[in-house]
Tab-separated table of C-alpha atoms and ligand atoms in Angstrom:
chain	number	residue	atom	x	y	z
A	1	MET	CA	134.369	13.369	157.090
A	2	THR	CA	136.254	12.759	153.978
A	3	THR	CA	133.851	12.808	150.993
A	4	ALA	CA	134.992	9.506	149.754
A	5	THR	CA	137.721	6.897	150.773
A	6	THR	CA	137.678	5.526	147.180
A	7	LEU	CA	138.239	7.774	144.025
A	8	ASP	CA	137.396	6.143	140.744
A	9	SER	CA	140.446	7.243	138.946
A	10	GLY	CA	140.952	5.004	136.006
A	11	ALA	CA	143.222	1.948	135.939
A	12	ALA	CA	142.332	0.991	139.488
A	13	ASN	CA	140.176	2.635	142.190
A	14	LEU	CA	142.185	5.083	144.331
A	15	GLN	CA	141.852	3.989	147.854
A	16	LEU	CA	142.803	6.520	150.401
A	17	GLY	CA	145.938	5.342	152.368
A	18	THR	CA	146.202	2.252	150.094
A	19	ASN	CA	147.495	3.694	146.853
A	20	VAL	CA	148.413	6.978	145.248
A	21	LEU	CA	147.767	8.433	141.823
A	22	TYR	CA	150.919	8.802	139.822
A	23	LEU	CA	150.789	11.534	137.045
A	24	SER	CA	153.637	11.742	134.520
A	25	LYS	CA	154.329	14.856	132.575
A	26	LYS	CA	152.417	13.425	129.632
A	27	ASP	CA	149.435	12.635	131.980
A	28	VAL	CA	149.481	16.197	133.205
A	29	LEU	CA	149.546	17.542	129.644
A	30	ASP	CA	146.691	15.108	128.551
A	31	LEU	CA	144.381	16.788	131.129
A	32	GLY	CA	144.274	19.795	128.699
A	33	ILE	CA	144.319	22.393	131.482
A	34	THR	CA	144.445	25.710	129.800
A	35	ARG	CA	146.548	28.757	130.565
A	36	ALA	CA	143.368	30.800	131.398
A	37	GLU	CA	142.625	28.040	134.052
A	38	ILE	CA	146.144	28.210	135.377
A	39	LEU	CA	145.822	32.008	135.527
A	40	ASP	CA	142.610	31.630	137.625
A	41	HIS	CA	144.094	29.012	139.978
A	42	THR	CA	147.308	31.154	140.486
A	43	ARG	CA	145.347	34.333	141.046
A	44	ASP	CA	143.343	32.488	143.681
A	45	ALA	CA	146.478	31.272	145.355
A	46	LEU	CA	148.071	34.755	145.321
A	47	ILE	CA	144.941	36.440	146.835
A	48	GLU	CA	144.816	33.789	149.582
A	49	HIS	CA	148.421	34.467	150.293
A	50	GLY	CA	147.757	38.249	150.135
A	51	ARG	CA	145.017	37.877	152.677
A	52	HIS	CA	147.324	35.835	154.743
A	53	ARG	CA	145.077	32.776	154.670
A	54	TYR	CA	147.868	30.071	154.180
A	55	GLU	CA	150.621	28.182	155.832
A	56	MET	CA	153.918	28.151	153.892
A	57	PRO	CA	157.338	28.146	155.702
A	58	ALA	CA	160.216	29.477	153.758
A	59	LYS	CA	161.819	26.876	151.603
A	60	ILE	CA	164.479	24.706	153.206
A	61	GLY	CA	167.100	23.256	150.957
A	62	VAL	CA	170.346	21.349	150.428
A	63	HIS	CA	173.170	22.499	148.329
A	64	PRO	CA	175.593	19.848	146.857
A	65	TYR	CA	177.349	22.504	144.572
A	66	PRO	CA	177.850	26.234	145.197
A	67	GLU	CA	175.199	27.514	142.651
A	68	VAL	CA	172.816	24.560	142.991
A	69	PHE	CA	169.763	24.240	145.360
A	70	TYR	CA	167.165	21.707	146.180
A	71	HIS	CA	164.099	23.153	147.738
A	72	ALA	CA	161.386	21.525	149.807
A	73	MET	CA	158.260	23.660	149.236
A	74	PRO	CA	155.321	22.667	151.488
A	75	ALA	CA	152.134	24.706	151.628
A	76	TYR	CA	148.531	24.450	152.937
A	77	VAL	CA	145.902	26.796	151.487
A	78	PRO	CA	142.703	26.074	153.476
A	79	GLY	CA	140.346	28.056	151.007
A	80	LYS	CA	141.448	25.819	148.090
A	81	ASN	CA	141.492	22.559	150.058
A	82	ALA	CA	145.127	22.246	148.907
A	83	VAL	CA	147.975	20.792	150.762
A	84	GLY	CA	151.223	19.264	149.611
A	85	CYS	CA	154.868	19.670	148.924
A	86	LYS	CA	157.007	20.273	145.918
A	87	TRP	CA	160.566	18.983	145.971
A	88	ILE	CA	162.481	21.021	143.292
A	89	GLU	CA	166.095	21.111	141.978
A	90	CYS	CA	167.748	24.021	140.170
A	91	TYR	CA	171.063	23.146	138.480
A	92	PRO	CA	171.952	26.201	136.389
A	93	GLN	CA	174.525	24.214	134.314
A	94	ASN	CA	172.193	21.311	133.348
A	95	PRO	CA	171.371	22.635	129.855
A	96	ALA	CA	175.108	23.063	128.905
A	97	LYS	CA	176.401	19.975	130.712
A	98	PHE	CA	173.694	17.358	130.324
A	99	SER	CA	171.075	18.785	127.936
A	100	LEU	CA	168.732	18.566	130.916
A	101	PRO	CA	166.393	21.359	132.186
A	102	GLN	CA	167.712	23.646	134.899
A	103	THR	CA	164.641	23.022	136.968
A	104	THR	CA	163.127	19.471	137.570
A	105	GLY	CA	161.086	18.107	140.400
A	106	LEU	CA	158.134	16.197	141.841
A	107	MET	CA	155.056	17.233	143.779
A	108	VAL	CA	153.079	15.397	146.452
A	109	ILE	CA	149.479	16.329	146.975
A	110	ASN	CA	147.806	15.114	150.163
A	111	ASP	CA	144.217	14.697	151.421
A	112	VAL	CA	143.604	17.609	153.724
A	113	GLU	CA	141.308	15.593	156.096
A	114	SER	CA	143.298	12.463	156.553
A	115	GLY	CA	146.838	13.667	155.553
A	116	VAL	CA	147.475	10.664	153.286
A	117	PRO	CA	149.226	11.342	149.987
A	118	VAL	CA	146.852	11.008	147.031
A	119	ALA	CA	149.047	12.141	144.166
A	120	ILE	CA	152.587	12.274	143.106
A	121	MET	CA	153.293	14.245	139.859
A	122	ASP	CA	155.974	15.683	137.616
A	123	SER	CA	156.285	19.233	138.669
A	124	THR	CA	158.214	20.612	135.699
A	125	TRP	CA	154.911	21.452	134.019
A	126	VAL	CA	153.315	23.089	137.127
A	127	THR	CA	156.508	25.287	137.619
A	128	ALA	CA	156.693	26.188	133.920
A	129	MET	CA	152.991	27.270	134.133
A	130	ARG	CA	152.536	28.897	137.418
A	131	THR	CA	155.673	31.086	137.323
A	132	PRO	CA	154.810	33.089	134.226
A	133	ALA	CA	151.215	33.287	135.468
A	134	VAL	CA	152.435	35.123	138.570
A	135	THR	CA	154.519	37.401	136.450
A	136	VAL	CA	151.793	38.513	134.091
A	137	LEU	CA	149.103	38.689	136.811
A	138	ALA	CA	151.409	41.138	138.590
A	139	ALA	CA	152.373	42.986	135.410
A	140	ALA	CA	148.714	43.398	134.459
A	141	LYS	CA	147.882	44.801	137.939
A	142	LEU	CA	151.026	47.102	138.171
A	143	HIS	CA	150.996	48.174	134.578
A	144	PRO	CA	147.602	47.621	133.087
A	145	ALA	CA	147.870	49.562	129.894
A	146	ALA	CA	151.323	48.424	128.856
A	147	GLU	CA	151.897	48.181	125.112
A	148	THR	CA	155.383	46.926	125.137
A	149	PHE	CA	156.954	44.050	127.003
A	150	GLY	CA	160.594	42.907	127.109
A	151	MET	CA	161.574	39.370	128.031
A	152	PHE	CA	165.106	38.448	128.887
A	153	GLY	CA	165.831	34.587	128.559
A	154	CYS	CA	164.069	32.589	125.801
A	155	GLY	CA	164.237	29.034	127.506
A	156	VAL	CA	161.293	27.262	129.169
A	157	GLN	CA	160.212	30.149	131.210
A	158	GLY	CA	160.836	32.862	128.645
A	159	LYS	CA	158.597	31.103	126.133
A	160	GLU	CA	155.796	30.652	128.608
A	161	HIS	CA	156.060	34.173	129.723
A	162	VAL	CA	155.360	35.266	126.222
A	163	ARG	CA	152.346	32.893	125.927
A	164	TYR	CA	150.963	34.066	129.218
A	165	ALA	CA	151.439	37.641	128.337
A	166	ALA	CA	149.209	37.065	125.388
A	167	GLU	CA	146.545	35.771	127.797
A	168	ALA	CA	146.729	38.364	130.492
A	169	MET	CA	147.959	41.598	128.989
A	170	PRO	CA	145.481	42.463	126.241
A	171	SER	CA	146.868	45.987	125.472
A	172	LEU	CA	150.360	44.684	124.427
A	173	LYS	CA	151.269	45.633	120.854
A	174	THR	CA	154.990	44.584	120.783
A	175	VAL	CA	157.000	41.978	122.745
A	176	TYR	CA	160.827	42.103	122.610
A	177	VAL	CA	162.675	38.946	123.360
A	178	TYR	CA	166.383	38.542	124.054
A	179	ASP	CA	168.778	35.773	124.862
A	180	THR	CA	172.467	35.446	124.782
A	181	HIS	CA	171.909	32.275	122.904
A	182	GLU	CA	170.517	33.874	119.761
A	183	ALA	CA	169.154	30.594	118.407
A	184	ALA	CA	166.848	30.367	121.531
A	185	ALA	CA	165.302	33.884	120.718
A	186	GLU	CA	164.865	32.980	117.098
A	187	ALA	CA	163.314	29.559	117.987
A	188	LEU	CA	160.866	31.249	120.281
A	189	ILE	CA	159.804	33.716	117.699
A	190	ALA	CA	159.536	31.063	114.966
A	191	GLU	CA	157.307	28.946	117.270
A	192	LEU	CA	155.092	31.648	118.619
A	193	ARG	CA	154.961	34.345	115.912
A	194	ASP	CA	151.735	33.135	114.261
A	195	GLU	CA	149.804	32.494	117.420
A	196	MET	CA	150.636	35.820	119.314
A	197	PRO	CA	148.151	38.749	119.158
A	198	PHE	CA	151.210	41.083	119.260
A	199	THR	CA	154.349	41.521	117.240
A	200	LEU	CA	157.395	39.530	118.330
A	201	VAL	CA	160.770	41.203	117.824
A	202	ARG	CA	164.161	39.807	118.649
A	203	GLY	CA	165.847	42.476	120.731
A	204	LYS	CA	169.127	43.802	119.334
A	205	SER	CA	170.777	44.125	122.764
A	206	PRO	CA	169.792	44.305	126.463
A	207	GLU	CA	169.969	48.129	126.166
A	208	ASP	CA	167.643	48.200	123.172
A	209	VAL	CA	165.070	45.975	124.781
A	210	VAL	CA	165.137	47.899	128.111
A	211	LYS	CA	164.732	51.307	126.169
A	212	SER	CA	161.866	49.841	124.063
A	213	SER	CA	159.717	48.268	126.784
A	214	GLU	CA	157.447	49.534	129.467
A	215	VAL	CA	157.307	46.278	131.310
A	216	LEU	CA	160.434	43.925	131.566
A	217	GLY	CA	160.653	40.356	132.762
A	218	SER	CA	163.758	38.079	133.239
A	219	ALA	CA	164.150	34.328	133.432
A	220	THR	CA	167.828	33.653	132.796
A	221	VAL	CA	169.967	32.100	135.618
A	222	ILE	CA	169.917	32.498	139.395
A	223	LEU	CA	173.459	33.270	140.755
A	224	LYS	CA	174.485	34.685	144.026
A	225	GLU	CA	176.737	37.397	142.353
A	226	PRO	CA	174.513	39.711	140.205
A	227	LEU	CA	175.467	39.684	136.465
A	228	ALA	CA	174.102	43.253	136.335
A	229	VAL	CA	173.458	42.811	132.571
A	230	VAL	CA	170.952	45.614	132.497
A	231	LYS	CA	172.547	48.890	133.532
A	232	ASP	CA	170.794	51.229	135.994
A	233	GLU	CA	171.186	54.161	133.619
A	234	TRP	CA	169.064	52.444	130.929
A	235	ILE	CA	166.053	52.318	133.292
A	236	SER	CA	163.556	55.136	133.017
A	237	ALA	CA	160.677	56.543	135.041
A	238	GLY	CA	157.496	54.443	134.990
A	239	GLN	CA	159.102	51.098	134.114
A	240	THR	CA	157.807	47.848	135.782
A	241	ILE	CA	160.549	45.095	136.153
A	242	LEU	CA	159.460	41.516	137.076
A	243	PRO	CA	162.370	39.170	137.556
A	244	CYS	CA	161.703	35.510	138.349
A	245	ASP	CA	165.474	34.903	138.611
A	246	LEU	CA	166.043	36.991	141.803
A	247	ASN	CA	168.483	39.892	141.566
A	248	THR	CA	170.931	38.138	138.989
A	249	PHE	CA	170.045	39.972	135.786
A	250	TRP	CA	169.630	43.550	137.145
A	251	ASP	CA	172.013	46.140	138.252
A	252	PRO	CA	171.625	46.190	142.101
A	253	ARG	CA	171.355	49.985	141.960
A	254	THR	CA	167.942	49.743	140.152
A	255	THR	CA	166.390	47.523	142.803
A	256	GLN	CA	167.862	49.626	145.476
A	257	ARG	CA	166.527	52.926	144.112
A	258	ALA	CA	163.038	51.587	142.753
A	259	ASP	CA	160.137	53.546	144.178
A	260	LYS	CA	158.626	50.130	145.172
A	261	TYR	CA	160.351	46.839	145.641
A	262	ILE	CA	157.510	44.257	145.840
A	263	VAL	CA	158.212	40.503	146.275
A	264	ASP	CA	155.939	37.361	146.170
A	265	SER	CA	157.266	36.281	149.680
A	266	ILE	CA	159.199	38.405	152.159
A	267	ASP	CA	160.230	35.220	154.044
A	268	GLU	CA	161.640	33.662	150.946
A	269	HIS	CA	163.616	36.678	149.856
A	270	GLU	CA	165.015	37.017	153.270
A	271	LEU	CA	165.989	33.434	153.174
A	272	PHE	CA	167.708	33.847	149.878
A	273	ALA	CA	169.558	36.875	151.299
A	274	GLU	CA	170.753	34.858	154.187
A	275	MET	CA	172.023	32.251	151.737
A	276	GLY	CA	174.229	34.851	150.023
A	277	TYR	CA	172.104	36.175	147.219
A	278	PHE	CA	171.652	40.016	147.276
A	279	PRO	CA	175.312	40.656	148.200
A	280	ASP	CA	174.530	44.366	148.056
A	281	GLY	CA	171.734	43.926	150.574
A	282	LEU	CA	168.063	43.042	150.226
A	283	PRO	CA	166.253	46.304	149.155
A	284	THR	CA	163.493	47.493	151.414
A	285	ILE	CA	160.247	45.450	150.708
A	286	VAL	CA	157.031	47.477	150.617
A	287	ALA	CA	154.543	44.750	149.937
A	288	GLU	CA	153.963	41.217	148.660
A	289	THR	CA	152.595	40.365	145.223
A	290	GLY	CA	149.531	38.655	146.563
A	291	GLU	CA	148.702	41.650	148.772
A	292	VAL	CA	148.816	43.979	145.660
A	293	LEU	CA	146.470	41.512	143.697
A	294	ALA	CA	144.148	41.365	146.682
A	295	ASP	CA	143.967	44.980	147.095
A	296	VAL	CA	145.346	44.794	150.538
A	297	ALA	CA	148.338	46.913	149.594
A	298	VAL	CA	148.722	49.468	146.910
A	299	GLY	CA	150.770	48.703	143.780
A	300	ARG	CA	151.475	51.577	141.357
A	301	GLU	CA	150.464	54.994	142.632
A	302	ASN	CA	151.542	57.055	139.498
A	303	SER	CA	152.923	56.569	136.054
A	304	ASP	CA	156.470	57.759	137.018
A	305	GLN	CA	157.163	55.082	139.653
A	306	ILE	CA	159.845	52.458	138.875
A	307	ILE	CA	158.439	49.187	140.397
A	308	VAL	CA	160.552	46.077	140.784
A	309	ASN	CA	158.542	43.028	141.498
A	310	SER	CA	160.636	39.884	142.305
A	311	ASN	CA	158.730	36.585	142.231
A	312	ILE	CA	160.949	33.679	143.305
A	313	GLY	CA	158.126	31.213	143.328
A	314	MET	CA	155.692	30.069	146.029
A	315	ALA	CA	154.492	26.689	147.165
A	316	VAL	CA	150.932	28.145	147.663
A	317	CYS	CA	150.771	28.486	143.906
A	318	ASP	CA	152.163	24.952	143.361
A	319	VAL	CA	149.635	23.144	145.652
A	320	VAL	CA	146.724	25.050	144.510
A	321	VAL	CA	147.493	24.182	140.833
A	322	GLY	CA	148.573	20.657	141.848
A	323	ARG	CA	145.173	20.093	143.631
A	324	ALA	CA	143.409	21.257	140.449
A	325	ILE	CA	145.585	18.845	138.455
A	326	PHE	CA	144.652	16.016	140.742
A	327	ASP	CA	140.927	16.842	140.719
A	328	ARG	CA	140.917	16.967	136.977
A	329	ALA	CA	142.869	13.689	136.704
A	330	VAL	CA	140.366	11.924	138.862
A	331	GLU	CA	137.579	13.377	136.903
A	332	ARG	CA	139.195	12.390	133.560
A	333	LYS	CA	140.384	8.933	134.842
A	334	ILE	CA	144.038	9.790	133.895
A	335	GLY	CA	147.128	8.491	135.703
A	336	SER	CA	148.404	5.295	137.177
A	337	THR	CA	147.653	4.082	140.697
A	338	LEU	CA	150.701	3.020	142.629
A	339	THR	CA	150.512	1.003	145.808
A	340	LEU	CA	151.762	2.865	148.867
B	401	NAD	N1	160.698	32.186	140.150
B	401	NAD	C1	160.290	31.066	139.939
B	401	NAD	O1	159.294	30.540	140.493
B	401	NAD	C2	161.079	30.211	138.933
B	401	NAD	C3	160.457	29.019	138.470
B	401	NAD	C4	161.256	28.300	137.582
B	401	NAD	C5	162.436	28.795	137.035
B	401	NAD	N2	162.967	29.870	137.573
B	401	NAD	C6	164.182	30.469	137.177
B	401	NAD	O2	163.993	31.003	135.897
B	401	NAD	C7	165.179	30.901	135.129
B	401	NAD	C8	164.939	30.339	133.729
B	401	NAD	O3	164.454	29.074	133.805
B	401	NAD	P1	164.326	28.175	132.516
B	401	NAD	O4	163.640	26.902	133.050
B	401	NAD	O5	163.554	29.069	131.629
B	401	NAD	O6	165.698	27.967	132.050
B	401	NAD	P2	166.215	27.727	130.544
B	401	NAD	O7	167.585	27.042	130.759
B	401	NAD	O8	165.220	26.856	129.868
B	401	NAD	O9	166.275	29.137	129.869
B	401	NAD	C9	167.210	30.131	130.359
B	401	NAD	C10	167.539	31.027	129.126
B	401	NAD	O10	168.193	32.235	129.624
B	401	NAD	C11	169.272	32.409	128.723
B	401	NAD	N3	170.239	33.136	129.340
B	401	NAD	C12	171.142	32.826	130.291
B	401	NAD	N4	171.865	33.894	130.710
B	401	NAD	C13	171.495	35.016	129.943
B	401	NAD	C14	171.829	36.303	129.874
B	401	NAD	N5	172.841	36.807	130.635
B	401	NAD	N6	171.137	37.205	129.045
B	401	NAD	C15	170.086	36.612	128.389
B	401	NAD	N7	169.746	35.401	128.252
B	401	NAD	C16	170.393	34.514	129.132
B	401	NAD	C17	169.714	31.001	128.379
B	401	NAD	O11	170.508	31.117	127.065
B	401	NAD	C18	168.527	30.266	128.185
B	401	NAD	O12	167.905	30.329	126.848
B	401	NAD	C19	166.285	30.170	135.944
B	401	NAD	O13	166.932	31.081	136.637
B	401	NAD	C20	165.201	29.513	136.944
B	401	NAD	O14	165.952	29.150	138.206
B	401	NAD	C21	162.279	30.732	138.438
């Protein structure tokens, strides 16, 4: 039995099957969900994934231009009563061409028992929050005592990666940031410097950042042909590398020779490889991120291992966070009801 067919959600009652709650980006922000809460929800989603208690087909997509993708990202996570689908677009040229974000999208959350849609929300915020949450949860598990972190890309994701690193990696003393667009790195530092518990430094060059950091992240662009900005010879024993932009930024030799190549979803990575990403071949995957967080698989085994952990984004995280947003919106009476 559904707990209620009517949810008192503000402007009008939300009647299952009759109307749906629409949450704009501002509505989602007004809910005041903290990064600590997002970390908890994302950890839960990853652990459910790691214990294989989910349903999540690999993304299906359409591709109007060569470097562009739209992805449908459905998932069901029974343990979190979360089901829904994110419909997301990635246009790498959007910032330069239209002053629009690379990544935009919408998410639908459904009622598990009846299936009816209960919420439609902007998914830009969810994506900007859950992606760095995955990176730092994995970084904290794979490299718990790291004092240095290097972040490539200082856009939406880069900035949130730094904020999330402050939440989940308490031993950090220095964070290096680098962006080809120098103003982006400077803006990030100017905005976050006073709030962060670590020193923020603008990296002089990719090589300088790599050689100064134990843990490295990248959120730049996703392209089929690797840019290989970071040369393999700069990488040293013991480093942990966490791209959220697939294989674009890194020398393919590094991912191929890493002691462990761990990914959030094997299915998703195989799908991207089939689409033409990883032209040098998909490295051998030893485990999934959720399995490491759930202690189903072993992460780092010694301080010399080079570990690459690629997280391309999973719908299980989106729908679990989306469900939490919906529940909070109902509780706080935020959002507009639309007739189905
Ligand atoms: N894995 C996931 O779940 C996930 C989710 C969202 C976005 N992403 C990916 O993360 C990346 C960043 O997204 P965003 O929303 O932050 O984009 P953004 O446009 O806001 O920021 C990207 C930044 O990277 C910089 N950049 C580009 N090429 C660079 C290079 N060679 N070296 C250094 N800096 C470079 C740009 O100047 C820009 O400041 C994209 O590739 C996006 O597809 C991944």
